[in-house]
PDB file of C-alpha atoms in Angstrom:
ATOM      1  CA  UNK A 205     141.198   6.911 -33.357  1.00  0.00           C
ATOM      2  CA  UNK A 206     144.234   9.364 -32.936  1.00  0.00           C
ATOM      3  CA  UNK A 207     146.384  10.559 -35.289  1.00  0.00           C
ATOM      4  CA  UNK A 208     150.156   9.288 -34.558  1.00  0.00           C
ATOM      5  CA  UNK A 209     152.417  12.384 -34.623  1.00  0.00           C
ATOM      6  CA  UNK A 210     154.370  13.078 -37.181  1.00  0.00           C
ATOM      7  CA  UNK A 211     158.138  14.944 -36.812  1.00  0.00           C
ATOM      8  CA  UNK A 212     161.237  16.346 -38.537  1.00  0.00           C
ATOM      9  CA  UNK A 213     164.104  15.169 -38.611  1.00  0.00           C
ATOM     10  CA  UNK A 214     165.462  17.703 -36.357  1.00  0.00           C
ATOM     11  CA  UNK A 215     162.791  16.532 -33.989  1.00  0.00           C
ATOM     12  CA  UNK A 216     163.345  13.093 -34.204  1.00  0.00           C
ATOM     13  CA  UNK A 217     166.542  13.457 -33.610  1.00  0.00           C
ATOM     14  CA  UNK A 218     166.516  15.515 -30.777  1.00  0.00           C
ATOM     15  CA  UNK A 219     163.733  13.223 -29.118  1.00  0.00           C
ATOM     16  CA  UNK A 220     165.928   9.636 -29.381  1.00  0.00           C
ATOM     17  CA  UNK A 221     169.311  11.790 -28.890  1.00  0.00           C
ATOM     18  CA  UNK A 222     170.866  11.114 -31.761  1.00  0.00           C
ATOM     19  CA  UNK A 223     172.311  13.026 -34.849  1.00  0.00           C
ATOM     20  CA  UNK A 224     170.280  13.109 -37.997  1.00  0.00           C
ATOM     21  CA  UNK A 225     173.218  11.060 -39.867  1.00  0.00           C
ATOM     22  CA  UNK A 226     171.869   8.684 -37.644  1.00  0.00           C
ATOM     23  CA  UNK A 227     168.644   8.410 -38.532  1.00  0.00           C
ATOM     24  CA  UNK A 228     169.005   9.008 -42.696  1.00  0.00           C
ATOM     25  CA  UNK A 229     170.849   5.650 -42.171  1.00  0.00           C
ATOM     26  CA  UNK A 230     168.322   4.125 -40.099  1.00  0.00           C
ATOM     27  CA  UNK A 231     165.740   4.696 -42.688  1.00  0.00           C
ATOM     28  CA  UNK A 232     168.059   4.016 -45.737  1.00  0.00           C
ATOM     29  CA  UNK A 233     168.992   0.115 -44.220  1.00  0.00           C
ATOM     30  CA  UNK A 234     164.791  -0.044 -43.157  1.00  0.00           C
ATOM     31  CA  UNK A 235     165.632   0.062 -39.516  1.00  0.00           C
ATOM     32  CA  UNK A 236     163.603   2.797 -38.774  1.00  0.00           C
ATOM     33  CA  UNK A 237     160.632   3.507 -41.072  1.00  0.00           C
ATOM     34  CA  UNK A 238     159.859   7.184 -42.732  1.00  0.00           C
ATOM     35  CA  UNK A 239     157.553   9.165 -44.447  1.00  0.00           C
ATOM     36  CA  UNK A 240     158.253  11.551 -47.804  1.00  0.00           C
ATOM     37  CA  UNK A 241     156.123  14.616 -47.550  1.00  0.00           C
ATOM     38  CA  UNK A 242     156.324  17.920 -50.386  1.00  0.00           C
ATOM     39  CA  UNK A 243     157.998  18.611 -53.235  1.00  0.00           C
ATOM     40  CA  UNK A 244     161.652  17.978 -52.016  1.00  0.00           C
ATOM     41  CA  UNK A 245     160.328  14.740 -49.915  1.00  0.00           C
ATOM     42  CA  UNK A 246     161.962  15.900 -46.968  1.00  0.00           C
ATOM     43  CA  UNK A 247     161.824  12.898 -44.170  1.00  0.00           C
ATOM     44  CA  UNK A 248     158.928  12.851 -41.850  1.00  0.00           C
ATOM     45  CA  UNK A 249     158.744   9.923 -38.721  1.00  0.00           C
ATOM     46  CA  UNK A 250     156.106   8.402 -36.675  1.00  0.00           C
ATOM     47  CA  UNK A 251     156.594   9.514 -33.309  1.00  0.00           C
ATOM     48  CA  UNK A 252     154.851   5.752 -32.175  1.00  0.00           C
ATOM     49  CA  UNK A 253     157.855   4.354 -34.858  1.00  0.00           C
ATOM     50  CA  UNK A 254     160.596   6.194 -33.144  1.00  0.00           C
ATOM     51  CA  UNK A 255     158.780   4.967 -29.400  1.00  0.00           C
ATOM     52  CA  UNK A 256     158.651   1.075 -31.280  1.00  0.00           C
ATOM     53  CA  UNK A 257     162.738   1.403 -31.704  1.00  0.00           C
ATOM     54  CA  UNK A 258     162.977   2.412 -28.205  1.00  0.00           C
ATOM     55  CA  UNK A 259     161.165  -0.290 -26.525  1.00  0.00           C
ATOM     56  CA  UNK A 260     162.564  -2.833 -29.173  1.00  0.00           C
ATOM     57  CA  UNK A 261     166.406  -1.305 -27.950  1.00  0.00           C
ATOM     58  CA  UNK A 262     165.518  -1.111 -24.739  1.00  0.00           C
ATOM     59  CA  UNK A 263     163.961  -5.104 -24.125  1.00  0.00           C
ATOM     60  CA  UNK A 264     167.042  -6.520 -26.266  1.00  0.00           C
ATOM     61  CA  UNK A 265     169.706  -4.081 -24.396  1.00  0.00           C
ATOM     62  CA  UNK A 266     171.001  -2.912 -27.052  1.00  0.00           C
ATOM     63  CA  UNK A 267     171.590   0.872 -27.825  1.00  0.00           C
ATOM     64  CA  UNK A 268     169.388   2.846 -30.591  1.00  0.00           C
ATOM     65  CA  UNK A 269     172.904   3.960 -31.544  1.00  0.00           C
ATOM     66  CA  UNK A 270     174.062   1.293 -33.825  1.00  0.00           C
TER      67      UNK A 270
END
């Protein structure tokens, strides 16, 4: 079994090229999923969830970008 990676926000958004505005309201509306990790519950993501919204954006045609 491997272990899916997780990132920061910085890194997720660098890795789908977007801002991190981007993705706080992603995972606010449940369009992208997150994890909470410490004391201040800073946002964590799956990097197999952030590959998920890129297949899903790229079969449909659609942007990541809202």
């Amino acid at each position: 079994m491997s272990k899916d990676r997780l990132l920061t926000i910085e890194e997720a958004a660098q890795y789908l090229n977007v801002s991190k505005t981007s993705l706080r309201r992603w995972t606010k509306t449940g369009r992208l999923p997150c994890t909470r990790v410490g004391v201040r519950q800073e946002l964590r993501f799956c990097q197999s969830d952030l590959d998920r919204l890129l297949t899903r954006s790229g079969n449909s045609g659609e942007s990541p970008l809202p």
